[in-house]
mmCIF file of C-alpha atoms in Angstrom:
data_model
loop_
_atom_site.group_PDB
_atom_site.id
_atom_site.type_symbol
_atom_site.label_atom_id
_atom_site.label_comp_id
_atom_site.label_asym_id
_atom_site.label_seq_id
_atom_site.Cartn_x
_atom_site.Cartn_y
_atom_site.Cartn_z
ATOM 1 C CA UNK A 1249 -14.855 -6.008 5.353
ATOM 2 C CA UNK A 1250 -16.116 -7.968 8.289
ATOM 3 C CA UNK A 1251 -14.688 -9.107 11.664
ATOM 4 C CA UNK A 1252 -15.959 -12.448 13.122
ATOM 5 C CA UNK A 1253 -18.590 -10.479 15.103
ATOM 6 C CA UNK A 1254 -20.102 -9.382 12.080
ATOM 7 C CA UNK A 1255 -18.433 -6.002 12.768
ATOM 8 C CA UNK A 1256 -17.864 -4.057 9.739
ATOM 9 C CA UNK A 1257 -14.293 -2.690 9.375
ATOM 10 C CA UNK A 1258 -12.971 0.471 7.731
ATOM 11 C CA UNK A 1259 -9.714 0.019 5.528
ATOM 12 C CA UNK A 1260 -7.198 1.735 5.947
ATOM 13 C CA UNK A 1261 -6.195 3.610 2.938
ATOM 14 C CA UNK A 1262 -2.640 3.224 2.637
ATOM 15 C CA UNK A 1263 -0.232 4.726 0.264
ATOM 16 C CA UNK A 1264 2.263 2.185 0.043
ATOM 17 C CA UNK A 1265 -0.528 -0.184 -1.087
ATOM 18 C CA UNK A 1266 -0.723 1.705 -4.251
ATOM 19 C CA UNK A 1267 0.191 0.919 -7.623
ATOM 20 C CA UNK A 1268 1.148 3.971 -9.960
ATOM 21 C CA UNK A 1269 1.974 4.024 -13.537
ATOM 22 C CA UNK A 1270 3.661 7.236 -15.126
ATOM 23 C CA UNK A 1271 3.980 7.677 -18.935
ATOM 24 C CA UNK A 1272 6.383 9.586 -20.443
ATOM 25 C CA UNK A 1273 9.447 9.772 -22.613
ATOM 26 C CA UNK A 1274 13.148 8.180 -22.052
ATOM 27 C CA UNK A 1275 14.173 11.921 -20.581
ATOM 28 C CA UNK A 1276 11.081 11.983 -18.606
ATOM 29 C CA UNK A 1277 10.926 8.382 -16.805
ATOM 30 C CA UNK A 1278 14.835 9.259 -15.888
ATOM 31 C CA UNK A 1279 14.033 12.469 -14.500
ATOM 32 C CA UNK A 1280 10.956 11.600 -12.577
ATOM 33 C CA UNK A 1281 12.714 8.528 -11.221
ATOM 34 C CA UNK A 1282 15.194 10.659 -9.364
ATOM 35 C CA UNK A 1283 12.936 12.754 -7.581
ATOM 36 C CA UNK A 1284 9.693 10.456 -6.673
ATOM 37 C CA UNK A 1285 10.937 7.636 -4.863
ATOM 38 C CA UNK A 1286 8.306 5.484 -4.032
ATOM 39 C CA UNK A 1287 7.688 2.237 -5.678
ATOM 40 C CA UNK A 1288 5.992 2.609 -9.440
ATOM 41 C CA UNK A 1289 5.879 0.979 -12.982
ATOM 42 C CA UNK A 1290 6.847 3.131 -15.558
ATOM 43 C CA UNK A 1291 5.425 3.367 -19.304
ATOM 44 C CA UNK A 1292 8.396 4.374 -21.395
ATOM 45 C CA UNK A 1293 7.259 5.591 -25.429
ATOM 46 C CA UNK A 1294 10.431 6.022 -27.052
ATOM 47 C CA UNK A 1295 12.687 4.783 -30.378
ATOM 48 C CA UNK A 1296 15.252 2.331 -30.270
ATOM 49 C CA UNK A 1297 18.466 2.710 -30.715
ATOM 50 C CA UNK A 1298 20.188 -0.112 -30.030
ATOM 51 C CA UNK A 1299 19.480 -3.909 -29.692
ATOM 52 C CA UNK A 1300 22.594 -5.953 -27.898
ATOM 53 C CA UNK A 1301 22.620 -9.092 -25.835
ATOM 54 C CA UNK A 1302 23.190 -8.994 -22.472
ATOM 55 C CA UNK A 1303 25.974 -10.244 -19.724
ATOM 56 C CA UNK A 1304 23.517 -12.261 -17.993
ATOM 57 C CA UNK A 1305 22.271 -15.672 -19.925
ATOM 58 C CA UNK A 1306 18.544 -15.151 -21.734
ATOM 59 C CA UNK A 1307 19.346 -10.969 -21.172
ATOM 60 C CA UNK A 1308 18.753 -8.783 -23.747
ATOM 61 C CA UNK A 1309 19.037 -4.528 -23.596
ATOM 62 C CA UNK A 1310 17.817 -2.278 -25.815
ATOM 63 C CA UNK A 1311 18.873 1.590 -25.757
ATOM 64 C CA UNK A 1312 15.801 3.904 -26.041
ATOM 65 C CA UNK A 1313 16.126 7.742 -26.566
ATOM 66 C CA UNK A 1314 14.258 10.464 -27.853
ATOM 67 C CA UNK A 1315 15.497 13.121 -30.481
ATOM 68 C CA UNK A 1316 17.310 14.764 -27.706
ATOM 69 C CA UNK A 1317 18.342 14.061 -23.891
ATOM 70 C CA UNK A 1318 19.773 10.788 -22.253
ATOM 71 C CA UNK A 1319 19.626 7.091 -23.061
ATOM 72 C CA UNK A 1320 17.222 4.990 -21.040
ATOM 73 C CA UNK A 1321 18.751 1.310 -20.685
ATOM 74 C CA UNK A 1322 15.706 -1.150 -20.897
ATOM 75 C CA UNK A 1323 16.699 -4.760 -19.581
ATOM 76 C CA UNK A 1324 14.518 -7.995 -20.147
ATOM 77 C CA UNK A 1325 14.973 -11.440 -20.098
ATOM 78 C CA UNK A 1326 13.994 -14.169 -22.529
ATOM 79 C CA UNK A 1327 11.978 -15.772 -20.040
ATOM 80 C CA UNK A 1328 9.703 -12.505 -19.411
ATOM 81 C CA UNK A 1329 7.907 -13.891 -23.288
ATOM 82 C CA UNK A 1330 8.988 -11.003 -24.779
ATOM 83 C CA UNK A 1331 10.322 -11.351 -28.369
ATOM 84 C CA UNK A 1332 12.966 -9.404 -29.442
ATOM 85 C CA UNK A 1333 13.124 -10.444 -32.593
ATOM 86 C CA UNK A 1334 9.994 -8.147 -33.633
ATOM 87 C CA UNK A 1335 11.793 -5.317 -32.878
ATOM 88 C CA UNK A 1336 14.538 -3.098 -34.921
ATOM 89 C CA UNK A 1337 16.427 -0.315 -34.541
ATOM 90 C CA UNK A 1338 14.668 3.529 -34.955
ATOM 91 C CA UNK A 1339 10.997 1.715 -34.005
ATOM 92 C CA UNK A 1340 8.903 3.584 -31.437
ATOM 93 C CA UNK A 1341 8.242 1.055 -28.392
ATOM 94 C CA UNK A 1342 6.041 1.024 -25.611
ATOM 95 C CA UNK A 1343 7.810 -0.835 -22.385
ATOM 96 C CA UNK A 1344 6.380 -0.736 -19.190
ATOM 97 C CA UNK A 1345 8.480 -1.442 -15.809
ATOM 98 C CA UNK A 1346 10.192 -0.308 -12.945
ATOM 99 C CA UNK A 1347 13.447 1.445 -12.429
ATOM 100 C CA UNK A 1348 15.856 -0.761 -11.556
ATOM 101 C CA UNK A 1349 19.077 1.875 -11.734
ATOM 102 C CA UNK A 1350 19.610 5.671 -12.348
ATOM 103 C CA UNK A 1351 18.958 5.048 -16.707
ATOM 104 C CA UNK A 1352 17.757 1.376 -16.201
ATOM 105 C CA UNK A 1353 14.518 0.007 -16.553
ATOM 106 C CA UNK A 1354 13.630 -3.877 -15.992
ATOM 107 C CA UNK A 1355 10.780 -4.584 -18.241
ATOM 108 C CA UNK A 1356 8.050 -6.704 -17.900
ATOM 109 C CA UNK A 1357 6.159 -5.722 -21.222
ATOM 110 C CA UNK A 1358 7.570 -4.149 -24.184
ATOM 111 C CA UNK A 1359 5.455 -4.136 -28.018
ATOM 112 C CA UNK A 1360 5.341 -1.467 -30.412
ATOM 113 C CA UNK A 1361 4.056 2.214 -29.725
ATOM 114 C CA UNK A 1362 0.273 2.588 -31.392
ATOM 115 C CA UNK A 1363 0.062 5.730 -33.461
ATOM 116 C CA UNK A 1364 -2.490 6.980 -30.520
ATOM 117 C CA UNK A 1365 0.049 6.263 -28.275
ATOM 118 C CA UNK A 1366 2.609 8.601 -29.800
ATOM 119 C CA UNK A 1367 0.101 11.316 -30.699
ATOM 120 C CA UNK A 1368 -1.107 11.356 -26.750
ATOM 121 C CA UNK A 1369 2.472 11.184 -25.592
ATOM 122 C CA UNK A 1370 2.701 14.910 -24.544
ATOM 123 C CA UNK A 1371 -0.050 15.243 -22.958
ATOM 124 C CA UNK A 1372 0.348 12.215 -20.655
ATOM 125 C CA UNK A 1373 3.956 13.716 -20.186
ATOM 126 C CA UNK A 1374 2.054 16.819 -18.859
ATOM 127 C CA UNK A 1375 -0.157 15.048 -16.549
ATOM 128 C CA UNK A 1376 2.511 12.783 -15.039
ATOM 129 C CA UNK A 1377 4.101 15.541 -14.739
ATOM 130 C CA UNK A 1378 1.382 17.407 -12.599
ATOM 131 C CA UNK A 1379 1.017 14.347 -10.426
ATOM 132 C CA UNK A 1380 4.440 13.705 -9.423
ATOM 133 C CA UNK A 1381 4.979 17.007 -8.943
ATOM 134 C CA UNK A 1382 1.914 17.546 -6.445
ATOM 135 C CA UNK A 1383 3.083 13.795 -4.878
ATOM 136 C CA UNK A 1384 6.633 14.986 -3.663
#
């Protein structure tokens, strides 16, 4: 970058100007968002369980959970041009957002999981993982 003197500037690197996706599983998102606090998108892979309208005009929630642990509320609205109608109840999805409450996740893109997707699911569990661990 340059000043008007033709200067060139260093940037800063600064923390809070980065964006940070974790993947992981219902259990996983919910645990990690209790202990890294800083502002991130999460990628949730995980079945439905439930599909119910919302309180809110144009809201929709869906439950997500894996085989075992706790329920991951997923919130969108009609206008975020997400259809719910190509989803049903036991599918894997993919959703990817930010944590709005302690099990609540506002997204901003949800479509089903890709078989790749599921299969890599551990191990991008394990490197999440790793990073928020060496973050906090």
């Amino acid at each position: 970058m340059e000043n008007a003197n033709g200067n060139i500037l260093k940037q800063k690197k600064n923390d809070a100007s980065e964006h940070k996706i974790f993947t992981g599983t219902a259990e996983r998102v919910i645990k990690w968002n209790k202990v890294y606090k800083n502002f991130c998108y999460y990628e949730v892979i995980s079945s439905i369980i439930s599909i119910q309208e919302g309180s809110i005009r144009l809201q929709k929630i869906m439950l997500l959970k894996d085989r075992r642990g706790p329920i991951l509320q997923v919130v969108h609205y009609a206008s975020d041009r997400i259809n719910i109608e190509d989803f049903h109840v036991g599918q894997m999805l993919r959703c990817v957002g930010r944590m709005v409450g302690p099990n609540t996740l506002h997204a901003v893109n949800i479509r089903t999981a890709t078989l790749d997707e599921i299969a890599n699911l551990p191990r991008l569990c394990y490197i999440c993982d790793h990073a928020i661990a060496k973050s906090v």
